[in-house]
Coordinates of C-alpha atoms and ligand atoms in Angstrom, one line a residue:
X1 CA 4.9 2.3 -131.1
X2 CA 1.7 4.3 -130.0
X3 CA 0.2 3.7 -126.6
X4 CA -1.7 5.2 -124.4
X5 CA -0.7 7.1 -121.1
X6 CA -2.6 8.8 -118.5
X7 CA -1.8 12.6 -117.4
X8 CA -2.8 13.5 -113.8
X9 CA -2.5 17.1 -113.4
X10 CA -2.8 17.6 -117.1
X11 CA -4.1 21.1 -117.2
X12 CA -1.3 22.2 -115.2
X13 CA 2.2 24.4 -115.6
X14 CA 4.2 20.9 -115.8
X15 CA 1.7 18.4 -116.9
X16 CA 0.7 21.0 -120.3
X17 CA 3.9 20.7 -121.1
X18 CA 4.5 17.0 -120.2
X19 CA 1.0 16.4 -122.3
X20 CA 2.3 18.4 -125.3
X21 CA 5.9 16.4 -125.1
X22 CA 4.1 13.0 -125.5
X23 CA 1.6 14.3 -128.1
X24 CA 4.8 15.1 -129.8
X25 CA 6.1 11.7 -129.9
X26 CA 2.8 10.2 -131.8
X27 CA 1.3 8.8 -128.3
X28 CA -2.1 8.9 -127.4
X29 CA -2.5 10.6 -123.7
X30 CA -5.6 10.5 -121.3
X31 CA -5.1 13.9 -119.5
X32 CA -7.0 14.3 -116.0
X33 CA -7.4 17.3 -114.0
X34 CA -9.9 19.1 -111.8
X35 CA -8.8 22.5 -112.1
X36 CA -8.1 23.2 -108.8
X37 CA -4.8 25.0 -109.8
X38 CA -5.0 23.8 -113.6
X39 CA -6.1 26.2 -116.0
X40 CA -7.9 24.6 -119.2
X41 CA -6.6 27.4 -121.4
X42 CA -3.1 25.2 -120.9
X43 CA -4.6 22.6 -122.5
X44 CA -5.8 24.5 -126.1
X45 CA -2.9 22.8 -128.2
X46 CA -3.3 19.4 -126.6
X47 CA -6.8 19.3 -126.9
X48 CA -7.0 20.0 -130.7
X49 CA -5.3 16.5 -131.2
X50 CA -7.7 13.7 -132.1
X51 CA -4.9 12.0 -130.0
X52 CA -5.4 13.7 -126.5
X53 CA -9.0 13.0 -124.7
X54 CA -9.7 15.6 -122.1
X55 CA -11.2 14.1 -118.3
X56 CA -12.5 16.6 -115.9
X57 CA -12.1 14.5 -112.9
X58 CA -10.1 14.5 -109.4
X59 CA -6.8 12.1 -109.5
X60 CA -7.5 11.3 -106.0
X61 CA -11.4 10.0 -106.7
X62 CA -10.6 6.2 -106.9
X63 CA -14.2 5.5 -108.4
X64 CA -13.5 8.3 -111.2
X65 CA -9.5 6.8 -112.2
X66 CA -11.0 2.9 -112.0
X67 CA -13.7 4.0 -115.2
X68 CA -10.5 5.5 -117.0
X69 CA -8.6 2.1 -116.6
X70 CA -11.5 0.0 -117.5
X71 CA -11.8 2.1 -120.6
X72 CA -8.5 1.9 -121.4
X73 CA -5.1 0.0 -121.5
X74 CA -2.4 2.2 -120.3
X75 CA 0.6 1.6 -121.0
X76 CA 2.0 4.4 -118.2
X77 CA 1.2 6.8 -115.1
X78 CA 2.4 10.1 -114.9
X79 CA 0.9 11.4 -111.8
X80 CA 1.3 15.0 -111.6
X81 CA -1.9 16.0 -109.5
X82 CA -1.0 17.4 -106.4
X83 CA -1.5 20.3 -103.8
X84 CA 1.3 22.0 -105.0
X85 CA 2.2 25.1 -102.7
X86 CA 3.9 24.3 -99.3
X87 CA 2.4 27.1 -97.5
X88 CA -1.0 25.2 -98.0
X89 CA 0.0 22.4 -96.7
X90 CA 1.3 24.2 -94.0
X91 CA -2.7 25.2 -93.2
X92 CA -4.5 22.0 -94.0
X93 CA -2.3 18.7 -93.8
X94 CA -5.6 16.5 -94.3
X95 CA -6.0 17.9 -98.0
X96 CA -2.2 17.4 -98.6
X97 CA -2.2 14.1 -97.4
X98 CA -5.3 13.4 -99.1
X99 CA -4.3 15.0 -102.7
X100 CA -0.2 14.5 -101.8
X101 CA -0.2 10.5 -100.7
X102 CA -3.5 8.7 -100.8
X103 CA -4.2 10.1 -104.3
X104 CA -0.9 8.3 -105.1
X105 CA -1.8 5.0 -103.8
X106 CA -5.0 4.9 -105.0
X107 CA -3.6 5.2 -108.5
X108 CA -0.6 2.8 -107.6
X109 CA -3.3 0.1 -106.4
X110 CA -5.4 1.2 -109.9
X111 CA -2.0 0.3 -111.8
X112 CA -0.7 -3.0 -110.4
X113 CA -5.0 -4.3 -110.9
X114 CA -4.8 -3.3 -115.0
X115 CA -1.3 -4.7 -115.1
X116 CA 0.1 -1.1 -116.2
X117 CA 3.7 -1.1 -115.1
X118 CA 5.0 2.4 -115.4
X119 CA 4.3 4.8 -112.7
X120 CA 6.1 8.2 -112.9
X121 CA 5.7 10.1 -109.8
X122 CA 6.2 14.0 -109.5
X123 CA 7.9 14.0 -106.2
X124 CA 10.1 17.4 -105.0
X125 CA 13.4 18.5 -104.2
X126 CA 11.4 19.3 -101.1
X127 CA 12.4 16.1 -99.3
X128 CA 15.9 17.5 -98.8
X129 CA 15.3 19.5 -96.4
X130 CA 17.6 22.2 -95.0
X131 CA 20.3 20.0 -93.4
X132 CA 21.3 18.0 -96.8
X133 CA 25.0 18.6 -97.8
X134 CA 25.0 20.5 -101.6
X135 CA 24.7 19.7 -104.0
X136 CA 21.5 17.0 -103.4
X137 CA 22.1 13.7 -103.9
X138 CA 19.5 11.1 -104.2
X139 CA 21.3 8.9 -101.5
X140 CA 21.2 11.7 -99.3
X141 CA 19.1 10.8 -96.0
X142 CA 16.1 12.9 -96.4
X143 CA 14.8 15.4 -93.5
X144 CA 11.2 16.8 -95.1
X145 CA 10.2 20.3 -93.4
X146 CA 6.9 20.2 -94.3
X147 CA 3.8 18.5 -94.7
X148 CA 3.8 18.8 -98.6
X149 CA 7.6 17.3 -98.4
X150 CA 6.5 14.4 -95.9
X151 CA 3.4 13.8 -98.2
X152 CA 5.9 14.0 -101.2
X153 CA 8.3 11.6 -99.5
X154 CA 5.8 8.7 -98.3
X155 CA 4.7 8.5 -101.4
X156 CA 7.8 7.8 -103.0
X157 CA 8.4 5.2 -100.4
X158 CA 5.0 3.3 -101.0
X159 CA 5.8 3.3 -104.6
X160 CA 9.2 1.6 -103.9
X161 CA 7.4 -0.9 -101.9
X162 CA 5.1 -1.6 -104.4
X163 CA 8.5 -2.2 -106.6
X164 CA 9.9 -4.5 -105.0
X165 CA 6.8 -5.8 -104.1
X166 CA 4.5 -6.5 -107.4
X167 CA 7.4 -5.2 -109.7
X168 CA 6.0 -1.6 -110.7
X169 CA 8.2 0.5 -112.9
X170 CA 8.3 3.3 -110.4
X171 CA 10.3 6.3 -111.3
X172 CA 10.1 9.4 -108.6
X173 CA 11.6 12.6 -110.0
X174 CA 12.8 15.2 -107.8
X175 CA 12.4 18.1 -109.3
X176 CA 14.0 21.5 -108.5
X177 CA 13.0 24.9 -109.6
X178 CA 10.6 24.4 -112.2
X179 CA 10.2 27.8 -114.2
X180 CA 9.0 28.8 -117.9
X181 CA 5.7 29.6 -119.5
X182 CA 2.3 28.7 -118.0
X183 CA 3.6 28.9 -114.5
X184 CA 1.1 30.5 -112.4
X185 CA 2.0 33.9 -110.6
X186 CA -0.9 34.6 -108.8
X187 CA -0.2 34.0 -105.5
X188 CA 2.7 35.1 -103.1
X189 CA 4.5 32.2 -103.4
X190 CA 4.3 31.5 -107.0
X191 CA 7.2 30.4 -108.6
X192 CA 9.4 33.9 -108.1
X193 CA 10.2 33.6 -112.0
X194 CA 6.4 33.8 -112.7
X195 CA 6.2 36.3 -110.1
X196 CA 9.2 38.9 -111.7
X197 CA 8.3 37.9 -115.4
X198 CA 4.6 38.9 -114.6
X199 CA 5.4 42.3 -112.8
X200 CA 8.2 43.4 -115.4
X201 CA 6.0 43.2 -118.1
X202 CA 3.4 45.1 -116.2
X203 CA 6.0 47.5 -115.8
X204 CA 6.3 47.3 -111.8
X205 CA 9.2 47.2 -109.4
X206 CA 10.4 43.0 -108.2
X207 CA 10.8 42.5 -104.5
X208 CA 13.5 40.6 -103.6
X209 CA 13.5 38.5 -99.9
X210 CA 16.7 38.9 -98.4
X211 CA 20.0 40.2 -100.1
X212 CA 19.3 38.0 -103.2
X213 CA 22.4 36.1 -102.7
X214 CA 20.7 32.9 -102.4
X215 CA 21.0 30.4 -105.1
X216 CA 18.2 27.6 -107.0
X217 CA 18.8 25.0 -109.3
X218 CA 16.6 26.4 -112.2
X219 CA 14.9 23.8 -114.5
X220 CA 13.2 24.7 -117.4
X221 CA 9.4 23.1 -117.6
X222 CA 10.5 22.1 -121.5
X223 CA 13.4 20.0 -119.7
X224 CA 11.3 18.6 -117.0
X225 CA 8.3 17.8 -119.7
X226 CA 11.3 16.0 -121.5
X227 CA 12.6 14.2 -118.0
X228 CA 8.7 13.2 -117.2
X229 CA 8.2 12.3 -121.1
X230 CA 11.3 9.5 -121.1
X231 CA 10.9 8.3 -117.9
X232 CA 7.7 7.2 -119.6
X233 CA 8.7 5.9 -122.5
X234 CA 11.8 4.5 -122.1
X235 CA 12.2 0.6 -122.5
X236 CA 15.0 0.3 -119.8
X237 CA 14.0 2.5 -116.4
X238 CA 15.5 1.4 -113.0
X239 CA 13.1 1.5 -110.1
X240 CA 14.0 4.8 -107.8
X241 CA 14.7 8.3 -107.2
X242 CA 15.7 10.6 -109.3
X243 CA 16.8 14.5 -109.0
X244 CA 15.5 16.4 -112.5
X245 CA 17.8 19.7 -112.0
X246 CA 21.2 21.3 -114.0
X247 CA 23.5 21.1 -111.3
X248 CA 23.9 24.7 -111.7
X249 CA 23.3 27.6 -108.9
X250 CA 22.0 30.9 -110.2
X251 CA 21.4 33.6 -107.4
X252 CA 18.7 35.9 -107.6
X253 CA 20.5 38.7 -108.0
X254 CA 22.0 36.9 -111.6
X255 CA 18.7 36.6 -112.3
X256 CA 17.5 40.6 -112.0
X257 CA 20.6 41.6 -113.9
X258 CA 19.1 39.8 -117.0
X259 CA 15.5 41.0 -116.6
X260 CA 16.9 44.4 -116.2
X261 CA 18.3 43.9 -120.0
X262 CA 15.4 42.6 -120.5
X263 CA 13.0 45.1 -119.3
X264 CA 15.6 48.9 -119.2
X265 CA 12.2 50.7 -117.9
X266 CA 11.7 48.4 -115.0
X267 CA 11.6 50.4 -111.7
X268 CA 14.5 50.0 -109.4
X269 CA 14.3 46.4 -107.1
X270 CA 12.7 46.6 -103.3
X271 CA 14.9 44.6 -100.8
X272 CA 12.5 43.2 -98.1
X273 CA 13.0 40.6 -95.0
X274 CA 14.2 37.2 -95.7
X275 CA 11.1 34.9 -96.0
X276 CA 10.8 32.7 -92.7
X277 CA 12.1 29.3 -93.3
X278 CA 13.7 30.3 -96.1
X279 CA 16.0 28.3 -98.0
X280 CA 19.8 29.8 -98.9
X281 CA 21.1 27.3 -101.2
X282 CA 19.6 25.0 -103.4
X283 CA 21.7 22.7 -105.9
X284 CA 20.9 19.3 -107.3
X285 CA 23.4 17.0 -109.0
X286 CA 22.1 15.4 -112.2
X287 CA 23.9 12.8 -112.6
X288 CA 21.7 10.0 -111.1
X289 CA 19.3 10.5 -113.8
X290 CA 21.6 11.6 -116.6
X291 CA 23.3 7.7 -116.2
X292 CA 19.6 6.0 -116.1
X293 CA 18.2 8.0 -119.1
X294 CA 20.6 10.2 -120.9
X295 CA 18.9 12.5 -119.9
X296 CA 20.3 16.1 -119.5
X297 CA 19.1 19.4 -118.9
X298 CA 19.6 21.5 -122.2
X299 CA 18.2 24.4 -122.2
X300 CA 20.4 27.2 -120.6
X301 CA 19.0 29.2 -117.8
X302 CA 19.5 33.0 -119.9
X303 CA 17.5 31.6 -123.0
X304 CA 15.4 30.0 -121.1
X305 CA 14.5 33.2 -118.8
X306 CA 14.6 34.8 -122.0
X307 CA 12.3 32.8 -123.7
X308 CA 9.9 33.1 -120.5
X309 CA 10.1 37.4 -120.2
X310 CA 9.6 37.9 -124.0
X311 CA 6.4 35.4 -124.3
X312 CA 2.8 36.8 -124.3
X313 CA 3.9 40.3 -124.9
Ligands
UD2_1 C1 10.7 25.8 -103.8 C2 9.3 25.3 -104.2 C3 8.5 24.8 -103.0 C4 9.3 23.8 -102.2 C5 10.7 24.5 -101.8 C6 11.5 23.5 -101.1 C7 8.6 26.5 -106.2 C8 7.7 27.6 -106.7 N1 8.6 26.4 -104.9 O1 10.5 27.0 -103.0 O2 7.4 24.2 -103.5 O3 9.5 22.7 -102.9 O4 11.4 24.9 -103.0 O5 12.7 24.1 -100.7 O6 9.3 25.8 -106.9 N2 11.5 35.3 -103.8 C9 11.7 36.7 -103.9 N3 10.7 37.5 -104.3 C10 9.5 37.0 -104.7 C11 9.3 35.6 -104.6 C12 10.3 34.8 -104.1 O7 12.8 37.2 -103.5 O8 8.6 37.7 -105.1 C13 12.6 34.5 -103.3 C14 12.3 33.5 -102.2 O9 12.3 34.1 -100.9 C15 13.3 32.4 -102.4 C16 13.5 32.4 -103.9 O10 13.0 33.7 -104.4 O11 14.5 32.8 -101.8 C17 12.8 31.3 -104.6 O12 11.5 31.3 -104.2 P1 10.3 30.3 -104.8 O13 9.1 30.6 -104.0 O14 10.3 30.5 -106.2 O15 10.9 28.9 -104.5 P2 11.5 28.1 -103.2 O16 12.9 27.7 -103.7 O17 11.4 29.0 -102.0

């Protein structure tokens, strides 16, 4: 059946692809974004559909998102809008908790008024914390070490509330290391796949923080638009949390052994400092949402790197 579902952060690295999966499935999408760290050229396919309608708007202007759900009935929320790098939150906690939790209410509030049940939230691995045992489990108690994380974790909590409350379909996905094309690697703590694929290909030398030992639980952004996508459309969600990883530990070092087959010519690695606050480990277990959805993680972390190095070359 086709219905209608509103992108927030469409113009993003996850909600392009996210907009592109559901474009895919014959559904009609409303995506919103105000560039802030969207790019429009992420949107070029979608917006050639006659299905996809393009809003230049902030997710967090409650005025702006009321006109979209007066125009139309939306059948979901996938609210990917955020301030997205921790640092930043770090620096000015009134913008996260501004873009990061009220921008998540508002919309909430906005969904239980039009009677539109499904609200998928982008929540983060980030709510862990350090002092979680490995791999994360969604029962785990979490211990957020940031703002963003706090921000990221409130939210999820309000949305739960509003479950049990008024009976909104709200999934949270946790995701872990989201990597693949269209991920920004402009700044310093871009995702460090964006950040290595850019600099190989530009034929400069990768910096690795620390000894590389430590591990991430790589997803692929086709896998997570896939996760985000489902949790969507599917007739029989539970209300909760939900980790979107592989389960699978890949250290950094792993990862430089396949960009240099990749890339032969690449200049020879620099070891700095660890990064301050740095994390050693991290690991997510998948089954939680692999039970709810059938959903698994498919694409294998060497094609997809693969995949990722050899694009736009
Ligand atoms: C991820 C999230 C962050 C937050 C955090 C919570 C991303 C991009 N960031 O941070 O938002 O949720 O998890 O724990 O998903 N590195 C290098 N060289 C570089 C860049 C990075 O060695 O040029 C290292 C970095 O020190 C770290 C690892 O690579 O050990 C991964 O770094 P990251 O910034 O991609 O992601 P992470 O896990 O620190």
């Amino acid at each position: 059946m086709m219905s209608t579902y509103l992108v927030t952060g469409a113009a993003g690295f996850i909600g392009s692809h996210s907009v592109e999966w559901l474009l895919g499935q014959g559904q009609r999408v409303v995506g919103v974004d105000n560039l802030r760290t969207g790019h429009l050229e992420n949107l070029a396919d979608a917006r050639s559909s006659p299905r996809f309608e393009w809003v230049l708007a902030d997710a967090g202007d409650e005025a702006a998102m009321r006109v979209l759900f007066e125009q139309h009935r939306f059948a979901g929320v996938l609210h990917l809008a955020a301030l997205v790098s921790v640092p930043e939150s770090f620096r000015d906690p009134a913008l996260n908790s501004r873009l990061n939790l009220v921008a998540v209410d508002n919309l909430a509030r906005l969904c239980l008024e039009f009677d539109c049940k499904r609200f998928v939230f982008a929540s983060s691995a980030a709510v862990y914390g350090t002092a979680a045992a490995l791999p994360n489990r969604e029962s785990a108690s979490p211990q957020p070490q940031s703002p963003y994380a706090a921000a990221k974790l409130a939210a999820e909590v309000m949305l739960l509330g509003y479950a049990a409350s008024y009976g909104l379909e709200a999934v949270c996905l946790r995701y872990f290391n989201v990597y693949g094309p269209r991920q920004d690697p402009t700044s310093p703590y871009s995702g460090v796949l964006s950040i290595f694929t850019d600099r190989c290909q530009r034929g400069l030398p990768v910096t690795v923080y620390g000894d590389g030992e430590q591990t991430r639980d790589f997803v692929s952004v086709r896998d997570v638009a896939r996760a985000n996508g489902k949790s969507l459309l599917d007739t029989g969600v539970v209300v909760g949390r939900y980790n979107v990883c592989t389960g699978r530990a890949v250290s950094l070092n792993q990862v430089l052994a396949i960009y240099r087959e990749l890339f032969p010519g690449v200049p020879p690695t620099t070891y700095a400092e660890a990064r301050i606050g740095d994390i050693r480990h991290s690991l997510g277990d998948p089954q939680l949402l692999q039970d709810m959805l059938r959903f698994e993680a498919v694409i294998l972390f060497a094609q997809g790197l693969r995949e990722l190095a050899l694009a736009n070359r």
